[in-house]
CSV table of C-alpha atoms in Angstrom, one decimal:
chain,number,residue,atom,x,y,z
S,56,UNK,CA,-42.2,176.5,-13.6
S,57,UNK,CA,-44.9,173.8,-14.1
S,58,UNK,CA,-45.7,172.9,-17.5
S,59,UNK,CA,-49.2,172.2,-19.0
S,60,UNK,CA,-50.6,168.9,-17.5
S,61,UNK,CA,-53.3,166.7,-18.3
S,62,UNK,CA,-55.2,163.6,-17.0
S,63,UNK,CA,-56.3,161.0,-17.2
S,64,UNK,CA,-52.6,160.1,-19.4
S,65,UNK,CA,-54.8,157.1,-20.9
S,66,UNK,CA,-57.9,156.5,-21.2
S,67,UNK,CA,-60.6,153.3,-22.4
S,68,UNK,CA,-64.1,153.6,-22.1
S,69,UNK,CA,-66.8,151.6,-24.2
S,70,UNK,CA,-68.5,153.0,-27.1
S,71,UNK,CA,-71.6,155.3,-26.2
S,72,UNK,CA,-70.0,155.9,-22.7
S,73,UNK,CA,-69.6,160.0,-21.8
S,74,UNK,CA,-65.8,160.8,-21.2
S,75,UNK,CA,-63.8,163.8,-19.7
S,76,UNK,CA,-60.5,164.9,-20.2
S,77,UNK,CA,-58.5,167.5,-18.1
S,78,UNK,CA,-56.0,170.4,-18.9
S,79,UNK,CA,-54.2,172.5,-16.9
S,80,UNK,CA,-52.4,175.0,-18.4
S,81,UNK,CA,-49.2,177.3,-17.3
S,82,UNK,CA,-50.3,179.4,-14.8
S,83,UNK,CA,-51.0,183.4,-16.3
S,84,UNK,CA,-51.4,182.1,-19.7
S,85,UNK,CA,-54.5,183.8,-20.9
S,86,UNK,CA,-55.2,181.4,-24.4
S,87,UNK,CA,-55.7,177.6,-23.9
S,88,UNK,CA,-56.4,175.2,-27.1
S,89,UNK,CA,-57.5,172.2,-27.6
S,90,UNK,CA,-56.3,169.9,-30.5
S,91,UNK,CA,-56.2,166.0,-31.4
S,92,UNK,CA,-54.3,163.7,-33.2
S,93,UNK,CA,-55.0,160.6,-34.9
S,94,UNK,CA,-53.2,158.7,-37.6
S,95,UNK,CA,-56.1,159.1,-40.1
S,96,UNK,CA,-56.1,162.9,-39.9
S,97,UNK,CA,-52.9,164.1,-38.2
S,98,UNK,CA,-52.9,167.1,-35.5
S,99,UNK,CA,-56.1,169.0,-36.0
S,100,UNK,CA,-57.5,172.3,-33.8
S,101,UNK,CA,-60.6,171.5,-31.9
S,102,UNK,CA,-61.2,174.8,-29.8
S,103,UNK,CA,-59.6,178.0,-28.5
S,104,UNK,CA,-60.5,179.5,-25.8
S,105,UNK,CA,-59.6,183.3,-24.6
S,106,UNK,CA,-59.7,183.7,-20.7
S,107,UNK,CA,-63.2,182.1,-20.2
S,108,UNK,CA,-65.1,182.4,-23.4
S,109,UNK,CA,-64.5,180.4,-26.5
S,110,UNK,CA,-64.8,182.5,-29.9
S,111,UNK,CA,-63.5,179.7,-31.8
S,112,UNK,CA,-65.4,176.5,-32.0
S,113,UNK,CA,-65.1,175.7,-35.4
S,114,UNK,CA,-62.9,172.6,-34.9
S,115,UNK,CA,-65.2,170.8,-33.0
S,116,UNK,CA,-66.1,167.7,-35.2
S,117,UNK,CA,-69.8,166.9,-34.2
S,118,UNK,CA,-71.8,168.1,-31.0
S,119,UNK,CA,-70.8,165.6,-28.9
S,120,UNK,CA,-68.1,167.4,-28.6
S,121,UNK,CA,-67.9,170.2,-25.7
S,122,UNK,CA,-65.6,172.3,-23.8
S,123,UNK,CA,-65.5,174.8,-20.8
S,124,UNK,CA,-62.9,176.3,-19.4
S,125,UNK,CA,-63.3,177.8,-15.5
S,126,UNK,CA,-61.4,180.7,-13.8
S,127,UNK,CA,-59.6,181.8,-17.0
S,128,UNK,CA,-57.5,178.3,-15.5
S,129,UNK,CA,-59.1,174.6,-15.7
S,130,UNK,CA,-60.3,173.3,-18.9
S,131,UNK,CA,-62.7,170.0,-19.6
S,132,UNK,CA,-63.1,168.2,-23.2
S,133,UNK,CA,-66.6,166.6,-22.7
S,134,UNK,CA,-67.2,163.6,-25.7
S,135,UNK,CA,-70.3,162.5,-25.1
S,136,UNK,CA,-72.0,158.6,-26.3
S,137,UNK,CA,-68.2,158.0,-27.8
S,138,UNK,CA,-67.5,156.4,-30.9
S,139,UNK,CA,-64.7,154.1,-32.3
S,140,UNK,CA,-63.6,157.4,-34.4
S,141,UNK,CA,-63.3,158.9,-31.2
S,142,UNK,CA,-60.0,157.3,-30.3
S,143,UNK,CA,-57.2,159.3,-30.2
S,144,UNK,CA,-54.5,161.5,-28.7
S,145,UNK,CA,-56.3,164.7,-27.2
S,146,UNK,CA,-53.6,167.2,-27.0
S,147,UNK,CA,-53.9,171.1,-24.7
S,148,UNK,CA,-51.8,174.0,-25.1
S,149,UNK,CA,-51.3,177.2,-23.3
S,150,UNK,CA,-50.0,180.4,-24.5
S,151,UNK,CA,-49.1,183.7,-22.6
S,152,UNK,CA,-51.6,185.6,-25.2
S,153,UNK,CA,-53.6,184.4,-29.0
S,154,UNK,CA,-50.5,184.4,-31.4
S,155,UNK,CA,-47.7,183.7,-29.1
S,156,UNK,CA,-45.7,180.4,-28.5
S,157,UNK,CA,-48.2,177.4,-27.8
S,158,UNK,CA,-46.9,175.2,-24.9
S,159,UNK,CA,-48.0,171.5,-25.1
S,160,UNK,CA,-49.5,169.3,-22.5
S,161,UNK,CA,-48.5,165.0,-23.2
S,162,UNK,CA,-52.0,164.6,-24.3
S,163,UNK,CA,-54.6,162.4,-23.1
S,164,UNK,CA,-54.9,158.8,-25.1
S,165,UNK,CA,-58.4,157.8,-25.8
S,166,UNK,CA,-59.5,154.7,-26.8
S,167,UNK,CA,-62.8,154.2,-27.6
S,168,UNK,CA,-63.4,149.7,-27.7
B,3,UNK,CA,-57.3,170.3,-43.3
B,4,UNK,CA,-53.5,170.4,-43.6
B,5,UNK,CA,-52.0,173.6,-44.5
B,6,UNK,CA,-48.8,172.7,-44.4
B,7,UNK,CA,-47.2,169.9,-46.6
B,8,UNK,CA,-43.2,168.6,-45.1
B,9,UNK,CA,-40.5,167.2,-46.9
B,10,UNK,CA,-39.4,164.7,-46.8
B,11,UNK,CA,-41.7,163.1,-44.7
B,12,UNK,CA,-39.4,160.6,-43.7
B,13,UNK,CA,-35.5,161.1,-43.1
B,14,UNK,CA,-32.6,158.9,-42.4
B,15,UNK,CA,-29.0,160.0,-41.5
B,16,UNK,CA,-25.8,159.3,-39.5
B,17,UNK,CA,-25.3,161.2,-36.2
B,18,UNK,CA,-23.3,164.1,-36.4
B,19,UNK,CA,-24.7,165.1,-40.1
B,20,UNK,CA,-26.9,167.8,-40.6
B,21,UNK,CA,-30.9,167.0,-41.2
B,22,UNK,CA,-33.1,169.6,-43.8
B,23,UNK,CA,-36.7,169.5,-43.9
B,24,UNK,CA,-38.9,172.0,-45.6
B,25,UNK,CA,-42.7,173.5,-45.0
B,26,UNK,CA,-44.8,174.6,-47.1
B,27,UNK,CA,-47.9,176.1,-47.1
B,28,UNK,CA,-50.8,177.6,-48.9
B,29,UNK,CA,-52.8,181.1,-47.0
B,30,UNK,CA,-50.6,184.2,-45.8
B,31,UNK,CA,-49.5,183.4,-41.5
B,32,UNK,CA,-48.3,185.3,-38.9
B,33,UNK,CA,-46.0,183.6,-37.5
B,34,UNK,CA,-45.0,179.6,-38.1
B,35,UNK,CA,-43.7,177.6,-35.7
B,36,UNK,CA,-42.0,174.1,-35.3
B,37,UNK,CA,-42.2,171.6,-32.8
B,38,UNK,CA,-40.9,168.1,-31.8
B,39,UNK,CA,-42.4,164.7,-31.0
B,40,UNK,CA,-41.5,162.2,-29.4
B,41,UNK,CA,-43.2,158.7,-29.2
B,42,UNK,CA,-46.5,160.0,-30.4
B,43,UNK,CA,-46.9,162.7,-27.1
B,44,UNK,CA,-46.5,166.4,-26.6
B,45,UNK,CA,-45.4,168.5,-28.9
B,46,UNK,CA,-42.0,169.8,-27.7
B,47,UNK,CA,-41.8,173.6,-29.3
B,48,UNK,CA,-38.5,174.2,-30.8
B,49,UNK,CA,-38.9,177.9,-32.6
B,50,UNK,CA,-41.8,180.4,-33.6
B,51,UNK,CA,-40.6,182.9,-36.5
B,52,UNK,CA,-42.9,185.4,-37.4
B,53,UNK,CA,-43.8,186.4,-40.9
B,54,UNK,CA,-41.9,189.6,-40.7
B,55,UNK,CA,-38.7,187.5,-40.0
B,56,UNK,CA,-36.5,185.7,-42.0
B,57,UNK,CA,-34.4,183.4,-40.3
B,58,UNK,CA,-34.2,182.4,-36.5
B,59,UNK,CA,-31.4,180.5,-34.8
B,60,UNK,CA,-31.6,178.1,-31.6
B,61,UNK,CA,-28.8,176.1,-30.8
B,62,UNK,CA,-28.0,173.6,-33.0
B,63,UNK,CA,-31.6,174.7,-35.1
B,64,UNK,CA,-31.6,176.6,-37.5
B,65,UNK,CA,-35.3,177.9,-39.5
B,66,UNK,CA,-35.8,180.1,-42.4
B,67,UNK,CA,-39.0,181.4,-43.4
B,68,UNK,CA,-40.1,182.7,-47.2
B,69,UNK,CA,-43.4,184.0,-47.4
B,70,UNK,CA,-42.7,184.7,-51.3
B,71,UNK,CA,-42.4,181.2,-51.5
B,72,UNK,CA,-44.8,180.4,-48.7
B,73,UNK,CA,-42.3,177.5,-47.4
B,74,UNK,CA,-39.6,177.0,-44.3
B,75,UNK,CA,-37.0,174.9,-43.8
B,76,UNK,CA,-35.7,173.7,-40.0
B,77,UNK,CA,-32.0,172.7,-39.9
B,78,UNK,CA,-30.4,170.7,-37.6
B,79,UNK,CA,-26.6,170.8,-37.4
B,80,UNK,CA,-24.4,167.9,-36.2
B,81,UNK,CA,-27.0,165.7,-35.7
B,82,UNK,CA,-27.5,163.3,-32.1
B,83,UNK,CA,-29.4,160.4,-32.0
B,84,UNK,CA,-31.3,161.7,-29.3
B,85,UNK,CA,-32.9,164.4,-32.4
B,86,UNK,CA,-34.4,161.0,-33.2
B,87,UNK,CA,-38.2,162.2,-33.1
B,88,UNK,CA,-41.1,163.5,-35.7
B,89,UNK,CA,-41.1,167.2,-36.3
B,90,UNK,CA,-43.9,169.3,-37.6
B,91,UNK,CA,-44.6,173.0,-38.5
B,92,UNK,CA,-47.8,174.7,-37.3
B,93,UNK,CA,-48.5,177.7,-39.1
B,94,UNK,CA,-50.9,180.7,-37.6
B,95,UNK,CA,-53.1,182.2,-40.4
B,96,UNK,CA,-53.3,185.8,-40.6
B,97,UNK,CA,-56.6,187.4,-40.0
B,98,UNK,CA,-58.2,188.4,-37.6
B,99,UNK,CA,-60.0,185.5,-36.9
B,100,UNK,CA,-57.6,183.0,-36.5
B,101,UNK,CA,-56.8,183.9,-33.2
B,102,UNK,CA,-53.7,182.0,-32.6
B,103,UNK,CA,-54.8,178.2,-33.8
B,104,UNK,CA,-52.7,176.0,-35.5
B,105,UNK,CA,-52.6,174.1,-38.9
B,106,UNK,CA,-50.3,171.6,-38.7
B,107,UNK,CA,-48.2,169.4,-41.3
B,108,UNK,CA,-48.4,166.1,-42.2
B,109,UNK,CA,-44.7,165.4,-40.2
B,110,UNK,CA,-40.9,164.4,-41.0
B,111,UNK,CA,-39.6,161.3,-38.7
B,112,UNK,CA,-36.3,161.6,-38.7
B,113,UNK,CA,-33.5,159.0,-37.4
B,114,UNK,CA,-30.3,159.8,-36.0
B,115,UNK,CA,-28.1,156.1,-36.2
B,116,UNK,CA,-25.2,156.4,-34.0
């Protein structure tokens, strides 16, 4: 079956400009994440999300930073007025439930000029 | 933050040799899990081993897990050049609060020379 996908692949947007990135995940899978990696701080969690609702926001670095996830399917990573420290690898995963195997999208590059 | 620390974190061998790198970490997890990376892009998953477990086998992988010792090892027998990638554990805190998200390591890059 289909894996998890994401778009844009790449992405460059000027500082202060509002971006969105895209996750699909595996169809049935109720638990979606949302992580980033950067050379300065590695792979870090951003948000979790449990069919529609997100009980876990605590990885979001500033409030810029939002995330919604429709139909217990589609998610969107809003960054809003982007910064340099932005840039990026934004990475999605899917699991069947919270706890089990993590499947990972290829991540969306962000670069942030 | 980085719970889990890797060794080495970088690793260089001939194909066909066997490649070792540890995990360790510092709160009690439910399960820990390793994945693959190539070229900076997804995260392949290779093995999850739960904390009741204490070894897991897949293929040519091999991972043990000692939560005495907090710390896991991922072996890969007769090493190809196509293992040639950076792996990382992920660990998944116990609690309930943690619902599932991962702390990753800092990485191993290994090469495979053929």
């Amino acid at each position: 079956g289909a894996g998890v996908s994401q778009s844009p692949s790449n992405k460059v947007t000027e500082k202060g400009k509002d971006v969105e990135l895209r996750c699909d995940p595996i169809s049935g899978h109720t638990a979606l994440y949302w992580y980033r990696q950067s050379l300065g701080q590695g792979l870090e969690f951003l948000i979790y999300f449990q069919g529609n609702s997100a009980p876990d926001k605590s990885g979001l670095p500033s409030d810029r930073f939002s995330a919604e996830r429709t139909g217990g399917s589609v998610s969107t990573l809003t960054i809003q007025r982007t910064q340099q420290e932005d840039s990026a690898v934004y990475l999605c995963a899917s699991s069947l439930e919270p706890r089990d195997t993590q499947y990972f999208g290829p991540g969306t590059r962000l670069t942030v000029l | 933050s980085q719970q889990g620390e890797e060794d080495p974190q970088a690793l260089s061998i001939q194909e066909g040799e066997n490649a070792t790198m540890n995990c360790s970490y510092k709160t009690s997890i439910n399960n820990l899990q390793w994945y693959r990376q190539n070229s900076g892009r997804g995260l392949v998953h290779l093995i999850l081993i739960r904390s009741n477990e204490r070894e897991k086998h897949s293929g040519r992988l091999r991972v043990t897990l000692d939560t005495s010792k907090k710390s896991s090892s991922l072996l890969i027998t007769a090493s190809r050049a196509a293992d040639t990638a950076s792996y990382f554990c992920a660990t998944d805190g116990a609690g309930g609060t943690s619902y599932g998200k991962l702390t990753f390591g800092q990485g191993t890059i290994l090469t495979v020379h053929p």
